């Protein structure tokens, strides 16, 4: 069975006039391979990644990518081009948002709770103020807040 949310990953980019890219299975355990692939494909929005995988990949990125290795070159491309990161499927913690800001400073960061978990999509842009609040309160990153002017009956 497939729901609308699943279809979004297949046709959403085309509907928006963009090209969709699927990371090959053989790269899923190769952080450097994923980074290089994303850079070569010109990916600007990475959606549907788990926080743990994103964290592992970001920890592999050099802080100052001035070298000429494939990883340094790909990191420079991603730092320039990546505009949106959307994590889902696991709890996201403030340290990950800080790592995103450090490694991919141009990217907007979103935490999403998908249809499997919420019955609908709940999403929150993770801004510095959101991170500060979550850290101060000892909380995970939020997945959205109330929608004003909407009522729900249970």
XYZ file of C-alpha atoms in Angstrom:
154
model
C 0.000 0.000 0.000
C 1.179 3.503 -0.698
C -0.239 6.716 0.698
C -0.065 10.270 -0.564
C 2.991 10.957 1.586
C 4.832 8.102 -0.123
C 3.825 9.443 -3.518
C 5.239 12.830 -2.575
C 8.758 11.427 -2.644
C 8.205 10.034 -6.121
C 6.378 12.880 -7.848
C 6.775 15.891 -5.545
C 9.971 17.122 -7.124
C 8.573 16.756 -10.653
C 5.405 18.666 -9.730
C 7.647 21.475 -8.447
C 9.675 21.481 -11.672
C 12.688 19.854 -10.048
C 14.602 16.636 -10.537
C 14.418 13.929 -7.864
C 17.518 11.976 -6.869
C 17.534 8.616 -5.095
C 20.671 7.640 -3.198
C 21.794 4.177 -4.337
C 21.652 1.467 -1.661
C 25.367 0.706 -1.960
C 26.173 4.211 -0.651
C 24.047 4.069 2.497
C 26.951 2.934 4.685
C 29.513 5.175 2.964
C 29.378 8.733 4.357
C 31.988 10.058 1.955
C 30.220 8.349 -0.949
C 26.891 9.948 -0.009
C 28.460 13.407 0.296
C 30.195 13.023 -3.061
C 27.009 11.729 -4.709
C 24.891 14.603 -3.361
C 27.477 17.130 -4.560
C 27.792 15.539 -8.024
C 24.000 15.454 -8.421
C 23.635 19.096 -7.342
C 21.192 18.269 -4.536
C 19.808 21.367 -2.812
C 17.065 19.717 -0.691
C 17.587 16.487 1.214
C 14.359 15.119 2.617
C 13.541 11.921 4.459
C 16.875 11.306 6.178
C 16.991 10.029 9.747
C 18.681 12.203 12.349
C 21.199 9.459 13.173
C 22.305 9.083 9.540
C 22.519 12.845 9.025
C 24.556 13.192 12.220
C 26.971 10.453 11.168
C 27.467 12.052 7.758
C 27.919 15.574 9.124
C 30.513 14.365 11.632
C 32.576 13.106 8.681
C 32.585 16.503 6.948
C 35.733 18.558 7.480
C 35.285 21.782 9.469
C 37.515 23.706 7.092
C 37.244 22.022 3.660
C 40.159 23.730 1.934
C 41.958 20.577 0.781
C 41.796 18.932 -2.627
C 40.498 15.497 -1.590
C 37.170 14.350 -3.019
C 35.550 14.810 0.407
C 36.848 18.382 0.759
C 35.631 19.308 -2.729
C 32.209 17.715 -2.181
C 31.887 19.428 1.205
C 32.549 22.815 -0.383
C 29.828 22.127 -2.966
C 27.301 21.072 -0.319
C 28.125 24.059 1.891
C 27.378 26.305 -1.074
C 24.337 24.536 -2.552
C 22.405 22.735 0.212
C 19.364 24.819 1.098
C 16.960 22.479 2.933
C 17.458 19.450 5.183
C 14.419 17.533 6.479
C 14.900 14.798 9.073
C 12.252 12.308 10.134
C 11.788 8.838 11.553
C 13.633 9.356 14.850
C 13.922 11.845 17.679
C 16.134 14.769 16.699
C 18.259 16.444 19.370
C 19.606 20.003 19.642
C 23.218 18.892 19.050
C 22.225 17.847 15.521
C 20.812 21.298 14.748
C 24.037 22.878 15.978
C 26.027 20.497 13.768
C 23.872 21.375 10.728
C 24.458 25.087 11.358
C 28.208 24.489 11.640
C 28.696 22.150 8.678
C 25.997 23.383 6.238
C 25.382 26.991 7.293
C 23.190 27.940 4.303
C 20.720 25.100 4.849
C 17.368 25.539 6.566
C 16.716 22.626 8.921
C 13.326 20.978 9.495
C 12.160 18.218 11.813
C 9.231 16.254 10.395
C 6.874 13.736 11.956
C 5.313 11.899 9.040
C 1.960 10.350 8.320
C 2.882 7.045 9.920
C 3.403 8.754 13.263
C 1.011 11.692 13.254
C -1.814 10.719 10.887
C -0.793 13.818 8.976
C 2.428 15.689 8.530
C 3.772 17.749 11.420
C 6.864 19.800 10.678
C 8.919 22.438 12.465
C 11.677 24.631 11.107
C 14.540 24.408 13.561
C 15.820 27.928 14.128
C 18.489 28.997 16.642
C 15.733 30.130 19.031
C 14.087 26.692 18.850
C 17.426 25.008 19.561
C 18.136 27.326 22.510
C 14.700 26.606 24.004
C 15.015 22.833 23.550
C 18.482 22.831 25.152
C 17.393 25.024 28.065
C 14.424 22.754 28.769
C 16.294 19.491 28.142
C 13.948 18.589 25.292
C 14.227 16.990 21.887
C 13.619 19.207 18.865
C 9.903 19.846 18.274
C 7.923 18.634 15.280
C 5.479 21.488 15.098
C 3.070 23.523 17.124
C -0.604 24.335 17.071
C -2.222 25.593 13.900
C -4.198 28.670 14.857
C -7.821 28.890 13.764
C -8.161 25.097 13.503
C -10.136 22.864 15.842
C -9.803 19.146 16.310
C -12.392 16.880 17.868
C -11.516 13.466 19.240
